[in-house]
XYZ file of C-alpha atoms in Angstrom:
586
model
C -47.785 4.976 -11.377
C -48.899 4.420 -7.766
C -51.147 1.531 -6.761
C -54.922 2.249 -6.646
C -55.015 2.361 -2.847
C -52.433 5.161 -2.489
C -52.005 8.681 -3.830
C -49.363 11.411 -3.611
C -49.969 14.240 -1.103
C -47.881 17.435 -1.089
C -48.895 20.453 0.950
C -46.593 22.602 -1.234
C -45.030 24.269 1.781
C -41.260 24.690 1.914
C -40.914 22.345 4.880
C -43.581 19.802 4.109
C -42.723 16.212 3.176
C -44.202 14.300 0.295
C -45.907 11.165 1.565
C -48.050 8.187 0.561
C -51.437 7.833 2.245
C -54.349 5.466 1.708
C -56.885 6.860 -0.738
C -59.697 6.061 1.645
C -58.232 8.356 4.263
C -57.893 11.131 1.748
C -61.453 10.866 0.537
C -62.710 11.525 4.054
C -61.173 14.977 3.923
C -63.426 17.478 2.186
C -61.736 19.504 -0.496
C -63.182 22.741 -1.701
C -60.649 23.275 -4.486
C -58.394 21.318 -6.794
C -54.826 20.825 -5.486
C -52.265 22.476 -7.750
C -49.230 20.275 -8.603
C -45.836 21.959 -8.728
C -43.337 20.315 -11.128
C -40.036 19.415 -9.446
C -38.087 18.425 -12.528
C -35.198 20.526 -13.804
C -35.108 21.185 -17.550
C -31.660 20.466 -18.861
C -29.395 21.226 -21.809
C -27.307 18.268 -22.874
C -23.598 19.217 -22.846
C -21.227 18.136 -25.599
C -19.514 15.954 -22.998
C -19.835 15.289 -19.326
C -17.192 17.086 -17.254
C -16.843 14.261 -14.770
C -16.450 11.762 -17.610
C -13.603 13.868 -18.979
C -12.034 13.960 -15.524
C -12.385 10.176 -15.398
C -10.604 9.822 -18.747
C -7.689 11.998 -17.650
C -7.561 10.230 -14.288
C -7.377 6.880 -16.063
C -4.595 8.158 -18.323
C -2.717 9.541 -15.321
C -2.962 6.148 -13.633
C -1.646 4.526 -16.809
C 1.357 6.866 -16.906
C 2.114 6.192 -13.245
C 1.764 2.445 -13.719
C 4.177 2.519 -16.666
C 6.673 4.398 -14.485
C 6.186 1.795 -11.769
C 6.856 -1.071 -14.205
C 9.541 0.310 -16.566
C 13.015 -0.744 -15.324
C 14.651 2.332 -16.876
C 12.745 4.729 -14.619
C 14.159 3.330 -11.366
C 10.879 3.378 -9.463
C 10.460 -0.361 -9.981
C 13.807 -0.969 -8.253
C 12.773 1.094 -5.235
C 9.361 -0.558 -4.898
C 10.532 -4.138 -5.497
C 8.027 -6.740 -6.668
C 5.981 -6.579 -3.483
C 5.552 -2.812 -3.663
C 4.824 -2.886 -7.386
C 1.860 -5.231 -7.124
C 0.353 -3.074 -4.364
C 0.719 0.173 -6.317
C -0.369 -1.366 -9.631
C -3.359 -2.963 -7.899
C -4.461 0.430 -6.555
C -3.973 2.147 -9.921
C -5.887 -0.559 -11.792
C -8.743 -0.245 -9.294
C -8.919 3.486 -10.007
C -8.828 2.817 -13.761
C -11.659 0.336 -13.270
C -13.739 2.927 -11.429
C -13.126 5.440 -14.203
C -14.252 2.925 -16.815
C -17.374 2.129 -14.787
C -18.167 5.855 -14.776
C -17.896 6.152 -18.578
C -19.105 2.805 -19.934
C -22.852 2.892 -19.001
C -23.474 6.106 -20.953
C -22.266 4.645 -24.246
C -24.023 1.331 -23.612
C -27.324 3.151 -23.012
C -26.821 5.218 -26.157
C -26.147 2.106 -28.229
C -29.272 0.444 -26.869
C -31.340 3.564 -27.577
C -30.145 3.697 -31.187
C -30.347 0.020 -32.132
C -32.426 -1.829 -29.557
C -34.343 0.218 -27.025
C -35.713 -2.545 -24.819
C -36.824 -1.701 -21.317
C -35.153 -4.788 -19.828
C -31.848 -3.929 -21.524
C -31.876 -0.433 -20.048
C -32.606 -1.951 -16.648
C -29.732 -4.451 -16.945
C -27.253 -1.743 -17.988
C -28.275 0.628 -15.201
C -28.144 -2.115 -12.586
C -24.964 -3.645 -14.067
C -26.268 -7.179 -13.901
C -26.434 -9.897 -16.535
C -29.015 -12.114 -14.843
C -32.224 -10.087 -15.297
C -34.998 -11.858 -17.158
C -35.749 -10.968 -20.781
C -32.258 -9.521 -21.268
C -30.756 -10.378 -24.652
C -27.734 -12.679 -24.850
C -25.710 -9.878 -26.433
C -26.195 -7.567 -23.475
C -25.636 -10.363 -21.016
C -22.273 -10.982 -22.659
C -21.320 -7.284 -22.779
C -22.279 -6.639 -19.161
C -20.535 -9.819 -18.046
C -17.414 -8.688 -19.939
C -17.272 -5.384 -18.076
C -17.874 -7.150 -14.761
C -15.130 -9.719 -15.329
C -12.630 -7.376 -17.024
C -11.204 -5.664 -13.896
C -11.056 -8.997 -12.065
C -9.213 -10.656 -14.952
C -6.775 -7.770 -15.331
C -6.043 -7.699 -11.604
C -5.068 -11.365 -11.822
C -3.252 -11.071 -15.164
C -0.664 -8.481 -14.180
C 0.455 -10.602 -11.221
C 1.521 -13.335 -13.661
C 4.360 -11.194 -15.031
C 6.972 -12.357 -12.536
C 10.726 -12.924 -12.784
C 11.456 -9.404 -13.909
C 14.595 -7.527 -12.944
C 15.284 -3.867 -12.304
C 18.729 -2.417 -11.774
C 20.209 0.836 -10.589
C 23.789 2.075 -10.275
C 25.073 2.345 -6.714
C 27.788 4.661 -5.388
C 31.207 3.030 -5.181
C 32.976 5.528 -2.954
C 35.047 4.520 -1.180
C 35.960 1.554 -3.411
C 35.717 -1.911 -1.945
C 38.574 -4.104 -0.799
C 39.837 -6.945 -3.019
C 42.597 -9.489 -2.698
C 43.986 -13.011 -3.065
C 41.328 -14.608 -0.950
C 38.611 -17.240 -1.139
C 34.993 -16.427 -0.237
C 35.274 -18.091 3.149
C 34.932 -16.318 6.486
C 37.352 -18.434 8.520
C 40.773 -19.484 7.215
C 41.624 -21.144 10.518
C 39.262 -23.969 9.650
C 41.389 -27.117 9.414
C 39.833 -28.133 6.066
C 40.724 -24.790 4.511
C 44.096 -25.620 2.975
C 45.460 -25.445 -0.546
C 43.911 -28.829 -1.398
C 40.468 -27.711 -0.303
C 40.826 -24.328 -1.999
C 41.984 -25.898 -5.248
C 39.129 -28.392 -5.380
C 36.505 -25.836 -4.436
C 37.609 -23.306 -7.057
C 38.005 -25.880 -9.853
C 34.716 -27.724 -9.342
C 32.486 -25.463 -11.533
C 34.926 -25.792 -14.438
C 35.208 -29.565 -13.944
C 31.442 -29.838 -14.064
C 31.279 -27.834 -17.311
C 34.072 -29.827 -19.000
C 32.997 -33.305 -17.928
C 31.372 -34.213 -21.252
C 33.032 -34.021 -24.682
C 29.641 -33.728 -26.368
C 29.598 -30.184 -24.964
C 32.391 -28.290 -26.682
C 34.435 -25.490 -25.118
C 33.223 -21.954 -25.835
C 33.753 -20.783 -29.394
C 36.182 -17.995 -30.158
C 33.608 -15.227 -29.914
C 32.431 -16.377 -26.455
C 35.749 -15.979 -24.657
C 36.567 -15.131 -21.913
C 34.293 -17.587 -20.095
C 33.776 -17.415 -16.324
C 33.383 -20.354 -13.936
C 32.737 -20.333 -10.205
C 33.799 -17.314 -8.198
C 37.195 -16.531 -9.737
C 38.052 -18.835 -12.673
C 38.248 -17.112 -16.059
C 39.046 -19.146 -19.173
C 40.619 -16.508 -21.437
C 40.844 -18.872 -24.422
C 41.610 -22.549 -24.993
C 45.267 -22.073 -23.998
C 45.147 -19.561 -21.107
C 43.238 -19.062 -17.882
C 43.193 -16.660 -14.939
C 42.312 -16.933 -11.263
C 41.106 -13.460 -10.286
C 41.424 -11.768 -6.925
C 37.940 -11.326 -5.518
C 36.076 -8.965 -3.164
C 37.249 -9.583 0.377
C 34.922 -11.566 2.677
C 34.204 -8.541 4.882
C 33.284 -6.508 1.822
C 31.015 -9.289 0.557
C 29.305 -9.444 3.935
C 28.746 -5.670 3.959
C 27.053 -5.966 0.571
C 24.813 -8.798 1.745
C 23.645 -6.695 4.668
C 22.092 -4.334 2.131
C 20.154 -7.105 0.386
C 16.647 -7.999 1.470
C 16.725 -11.248 3.496
C 15.558 -14.408 1.722
C 15.258 -12.562 -1.583
C 16.773 -12.986 -5.030
C 18.319 -9.525 -4.943
C 21.900 -9.192 -6.109
C 24.705 -6.714 -6.573
C 26.828 -6.808 -9.705
C 30.308 -5.554 -8.882
C 32.953 -4.797 -11.525
C 36.534 -3.779 -10.779
C 40.109 -3.893 -12.044
C 42.013 -6.441 -9.945
C 45.155 -8.550 -9.949
C 45.015 -12.137 -11.150
C 47.125 -15.287 -11.419
C 47.307 -15.996 -15.160
C 48.584 -19.217 -16.754
C 49.302 -19.628 -20.464
C 50.305 -22.692 -22.427
C 53.746 -22.003 -23.898
C 53.610 -23.025 -27.532
C 57.395 -22.551 -27.700
C 58.014 -24.840 -24.730
C 59.223 -27.603 -27.056
C 62.456 -25.686 -27.751
C 63.112 -25.357 -24.015
C 62.486 -29.059 -23.422
C 64.722 -30.078 -26.317
C 67.598 -27.962 -24.960
C 69.607 -30.380 -22.809
C 71.240 -27.641 -20.765
C 67.992 -25.880 -19.890
C 66.082 -29.113 -19.324
C 68.654 -30.772 -17.112
C 69.283 -27.524 -15.229
C 65.663 -27.469 -14.156
C 65.958 -30.716 -12.204
C 66.800 -30.158 -8.584
C 66.585 -26.364 -8.854
C 63.178 -26.175 -7.167
C 61.195 -28.534 -4.971
C 61.481 -32.293 -5.314
C 62.481 -32.281 -8.981
C 60.167 -34.459 -11.046
C 57.143 -35.771 -9.167
C 55.457 -38.741 -10.907
C 52.051 -39.997 -9.767
C 50.494 -43.128 -11.261
C 46.933 -42.697 -12.534
C 46.188 -46.465 -12.327
C 44.935 -46.507 -15.886
C 48.248 -47.268 -17.585
C 49.458 -43.680 -17.431
C 51.495 -41.530 -15.065
C 51.142 -37.815 -14.382
C 54.452 -35.947 -14.237
C 54.993 -32.509 -12.673
C 58.162 -30.383 -12.666
C 58.367 -26.867 -11.159
C 60.425 -24.036 -12.621
C 62.067 -20.981 -11.088
C 60.452 -17.613 -10.319
C 61.460 -14.478 -12.210
C 60.843 -11.019 -10.703
C 59.542 -9.783 -14.050
C 58.148 -12.814 -15.878
C 56.664 -14.880 -13.088
C 57.250 -18.608 -13.073
C 56.747 -21.738 -15.161
C 56.207 -25.465 -14.795
C 55.966 -28.657 -16.842
C 53.010 -30.994 -16.692
C 52.010 -34.007 -18.755
C 50.902 -37.635 -18.833
C 52.993 -40.491 -20.199
C 52.906 -44.291 -20.371
C 53.424 -45.908 -17.002
C 56.925 -47.251 -16.341
C 56.746 -50.899 -15.260
C 58.101 -51.622 -11.822
C 57.980 -48.084 -10.471
C 56.115 -46.985 -7.352
C 52.775 -45.200 -7.575
C 54.494 -42.040 -6.295
C 58.009 -41.241 -7.450
C 60.258 -38.193 -7.043
C 63.608 -37.799 -8.797
C 66.207 -35.145 -9.473
C 67.858 -37.285 -12.144
C 66.995 -36.038 -15.656
C 68.086 -39.404 -17.047
C 65.762 -41.481 -14.878
C 63.257 -43.652 -16.775
C 60.355 -41.504 -15.576
C 62.274 -38.326 -16.453
C 62.964 -39.525 -19.985
C 59.359 -40.616 -20.529
C 58.050 -37.358 -19.049
C 60.340 -35.252 -21.281
C 58.622 -36.550 -24.407
C 55.133 -35.759 -23.041
C 55.721 -32.606 -21.001
C 53.772 -29.401 -21.696
C 55.181 -26.050 -20.577
C 53.006 -23.470 -18.800
C 53.961 -19.914 -17.823
C 52.283 -18.290 -14.831
C 52.441 -14.687 -13.669
C 50.408 -11.998 -11.965
C 48.581 -9.599 -14.301
C 45.953 -6.877 -14.234
C 42.478 -8.099 -15.134
C 38.910 -6.860 -14.990
C 36.280 -8.945 -13.258
C 32.518 -8.763 -12.800
C 30.847 -10.614 -9.914
C 27.267 -11.208 -8.927
C 26.780 -11.242 -5.165
C 23.595 -12.672 -3.634
C 22.548 -13.581 -0.115
C 24.118 -17.002 -0.459
C 26.699 -16.907 -3.223
C 29.303 -14.959 -5.168
C 29.744 -15.786 -8.860
C 32.176 -14.485 -11.439
C 30.054 -13.658 -14.493
C 32.605 -12.036 -16.788
C 35.973 -10.408 -17.214
C 39.109 -10.055 -19.254
C 42.866 -9.632 -18.744
C 44.975 -6.778 -20.059
C 48.300 -8.599 -20.276
C 49.930 -5.955 -18.090
C 52.124 -7.666 -15.447
C 52.208 -6.671 -11.791
C 54.635 -7.533 -9.003
C 55.633 -11.214 -9.121
C 56.969 -11.486 -5.544
C 53.763 -13.084 -4.389
C 54.624 -16.191 -6.452
C 57.738 -16.917 -4.396
C 55.815 -19.602 -2.525
C 55.739 -22.338 -5.156
C 53.032 -25.047 -5.107
C 53.769 -27.925 -2.788
C 53.689 -31.039 -4.956
C 52.316 -33.296 -2.228
C 49.295 -30.984 -1.923
C 48.769 -30.265 -5.607
C 49.310 -33.717 -7.134
C 46.309 -35.543 -5.576
C 43.992 -32.849 -6.920
C 45.704 -32.723 -10.308
C 45.407 -36.487 -10.587
C 41.656 -36.419 -10.105
C 41.252 -33.565 -12.565
C 43.608 -34.734 -15.330
C 43.336 -38.534 -15.207
C 40.360 -38.332 -17.539
C 42.577 -36.890 -20.249
C 45.079 -39.767 -20.225
C 43.892 -42.471 -22.569
C 40.163 -42.216 -23.288
C 39.940 -38.396 -23.515
C 43.441 -37.777 -24.845
C 41.970 -36.074 -27.938
C 39.348 -34.139 -25.993
C 38.872 -30.452 -26.958
C 38.855 -29.754 -23.219
C 42.400 -31.072 -22.655
C 44.385 -27.833 -22.938
C 41.703 -25.679 -21.233
C 41.684 -28.115 -18.327
C 45.471 -28.102 -18.041
C 45.764 -24.277 -17.968
C 42.896 -23.931 -15.482
C 44.454 -26.600 -13.224
C 47.901 -24.978 -13.266
C 46.551 -21.472 -12.583
C 44.385 -22.854 -9.798
C 47.339 -24.715 -8.289
C 49.469 -21.563 -7.988
C 46.539 -19.479 -6.732
C 45.478 -21.980 -4.042
C 49.006 -22.293 -2.647
C 49.446 -18.525 -2.614
C 46.134 -17.901 -0.815
C 46.827 -20.595 1.759
C 50.351 -19.415 2.566
C 49.412 -15.725 2.770
C 46.416 -16.483 4.964
C 48.734 -18.013 7.559
C 50.564 -14.751 8.134
C 50.078 -13.275 11.649
C 48.368 -10.130 10.418
C 46.354 -10.305 7.266
C 45.898 -6.583 6.746
C 46.812 -3.596 4.596
C 50.398 -3.845 5.814
C 51.135 -7.040 3.878
C 51.108 -5.960 0.259
C 49.069 -4.114 -2.320
C 49.192 -7.408 -4.206
C 47.170 -9.166 -1.544
C 44.881 -6.597 0.056
C 43.980 -3.453 -1.856
C 41.263 -1.045 -2.914
C 39.929 -1.782 -6.373
C 40.147 0.691 -9.220
C 37.422 1.458 -11.765
C 34.836 -0.130 -9.495
C 31.195 0.009 -10.550
C 28.252 -1.413 -8.638
C 24.791 -2.212 -9.955
C 22.019 -3.365 -7.632
C 19.411 -5.694 -9.125
C 16.062 -6.563 -7.586
C 13.183 -8.828 -8.529
C 10.324 -6.881 -10.047
C 7.436 -7.346 -12.421
C 8.545 -8.546 -15.840
C 8.221 -5.498 -18.095
C 6.947 -7.567 -21.030
C 5.006 -5.739 -23.729
C 1.917 -7.764 -22.819
C 2.020 -6.268 -19.316
C 1.774 -2.813 -20.834
C -1.240 -4.044 -22.849
C -2.872 -5.226 -19.620
C -2.259 -1.848 -18.003
C -3.456 0.157 -21.005
C -6.639 -1.800 -21.768
C -8.982 0.017 -19.362
C -7.736 3.547 -20.208
C -8.001 2.653 -23.905
C -11.607 1.513 -23.502
C -12.387 4.608 -21.452
C -11.096 6.918 -24.202
C -12.876 5.029 -26.984
C -16.179 4.951 -25.094
C -15.946 8.616 -24.101
C -15.292 9.745 -27.689
C -17.987 7.436 -29.052
C -20.537 8.877 -26.633
C -19.738 12.412 -27.807
C -20.216 11.357 -31.445
C -23.765 10.199 -30.655
C -24.760 13.541 -29.180
C -28.117 13.600 -31.005
C -29.334 10.520 -29.103
C -31.571 11.745 -26.216
C -29.592 9.907 -23.533
C -27.587 11.764 -20.901
C -25.917 10.984 -17.567
C -29.241 11.580 -15.804
C -31.001 8.768 -17.627
C -32.666 6.489 -15.112
C -35.908 5.863 -13.266
C -36.608 9.561 -12.610
C -36.022 10.554 -16.239
C -38.238 7.738 -17.520
C -41.068 8.516 -15.083
C -40.832 12.221 -15.916
C -41.285 11.633 -19.646
C -43.363 8.453 -19.694
C -46.502 8.242 -21.792
C -48.958 7.408 -19.016
C -51.266 5.495 -21.334
C -48.509 2.980 -22.059
C -47.909 2.108 -18.402
C -50.671 -0.510 -18.423
C -48.190 -2.852 -20.131
C -46.329 -3.111 -16.823
C -49.351 -4.063 -14.734
C -48.507 -6.922 -12.346
C -44.765 -6.215 -12.108
C -44.837 -3.675 -9.279
C -43.130 -6.083 -6.851
C -41.364 -8.670 -9.029
C -40.011 -6.187 -11.558
C -40.220 -8.957 -14.165
C -42.141 -9.015 -17.445
C -43.263 -12.000 -19.506
C -41.667 -10.727 -22.716
C -39.299 -8.003 -23.832
C -40.886 -4.553 -23.952
C -39.701 -1.774 -26.218
C -39.147 1.666 -24.761
C -39.402 4.189 -27.547
C -37.612 7.468 -26.903
C -38.753 10.452 -28.930
C -38.609 14.252 -28.785
C -41.880 16.153 -28.959
C -42.462 19.864 -29.365
C -45.491 21.577 -27.844
C -46.509 25.127 -28.735
C -46.529 27.577 -25.853
C -48.848 30.491 -26.583
C -47.528 33.123 -24.185
C -43.916 32.791 -25.339
C -44.569 31.824 -28.968
C -41.828 29.222 -28.993
C -41.694 25.450 -28.988
C -41.322 23.602 -25.695
C -39.155 20.485 -26.163
C -39.824 17.351 -24.222
C -38.463 13.820 -24.272
C -41.232 11.241 -24.289
C -40.811 7.597 -23.324
C -43.464 5.240 -24.685
C -43.729 1.582 -23.737
C -44.561 -0.987 -26.391
C -44.408 1.390 -29.357
C -42.271 0.610 -32.365
C -39.389 2.941 -33.132
C -40.626 6.483 -33.689
C -38.599 8.643 -36.070
C -38.495 11.845 -34.083
C -36.301 14.909 -34.354
C -32.702 14.645 -33.095
C -31.448 16.287 -29.952
C -30.137 19.801 -30.576
C -27.174 21.514 -28.975
C -27.898 24.378 -26.621
C -31.602 23.573 -26.245
C -33.292 22.770 -22.964
C -35.489 19.730 -22.655
C -38.153 19.030 -20.037
């Protein structure tokens, strides 16, 4: 209702504007006839559902499907987008889902208020989407606040699902190059010798076996990988695998995003240096002819190195066979009084030789075919699994036997722990086989790296294309936890539930057009006096009911009822007739 000093003027022409003018100015104009008012409202038939609401529901569902495809690792889209791309796309999709929910939610909220509350202030709060209007019930404040906070909370929640991984298979044609090499780019570095190589490759295993309270892997957990090429096959055998060549590793790293946690998992059949503890070695050692024939045949004979803990480490090399590889003897025995800290002898009857014979363990080493799986990142290469087939390859590469003066200092530092205090350690045999395999591998890599041309021309044992190579690229993505799918599905779920609920309450005289125009069009003018004084503030001293009812007026010239929705302020609930399908209402 307009204030007393103004009235509505409409000249009823097609181009005229409706305007407010002071009543005093109007009264000065003489009027010979009553002005006829033309109704501008459009009678309307309430549809079973709003088309745009249905479009919003399907749009929300479409966004949900796309978001699931963006998150699910099995689809592959997550791998292509990476984490950074995922959060951008998911953020956009969740914003669209939020808009769809905002389109659908007010209709149901208005219907619920009309059926069980019907307060003017509640309608106002729902339409204006604010929880701070005066005289609004706590229930509606909470509901409106929930729908305001919901999209903000969800947009923050999905970003918490970090540390996810997505993988995809990569082409492996042509296959990469592998060989007896260490993951170092420059073998001319003076520190890169067999001692350095042996220590570097053994360190991860030494770290894992340093404490007897941590037992070796159980039977079902073998083989166990350590570092970049050490594979503990079981407690009595180990392998040092050939690895991807440095140039190949570098080419892989060029395809990884800089400063990221991306990785490639590369699997291939390769050659390996395999050492096994010979459980029948006792018969060889007890055979005087075989035992004594081994002294002086290779190297310095027996090399004995004091451990300075009352024990001495003895080492005796064996000969190389073209078919079976090579062997050696290694063991710790009680220190011989009066001997030097480093002793070499070719005499099998020497005091050190006799003492060593009673403690020696026999190990066989040869080249075999194995399967390895590596994880390559921007900064590291790690062997994560593998196994050996037991099929031997060419043994010529083992012709260069370990040089005792290089190997013994490293062996001393690795094995001295197992003389005396840790003599009964479950890690003793695993450590011995890993050390022996590492010793042969390190010497082989060092010697072959000194050749003038380290290329394809050397040998298929040293530099070769892998067989059965598979490559899987892994990138950091959102963690596809089931709770993330709940976060993504919450808004579409609410949209569907609210859309269906609104259709069930069809008889309630609330439609998408409900608002200030609808209320003014159907308001009972006599009830407007309740709102006197609120024309500027929009605030009332107490909650005011807005009764919504359907009236039927008889129309003489058409002999049919004219239906109209009437809004009455301050009246208690009026039990009127329900809204009917297919009928127009003024």
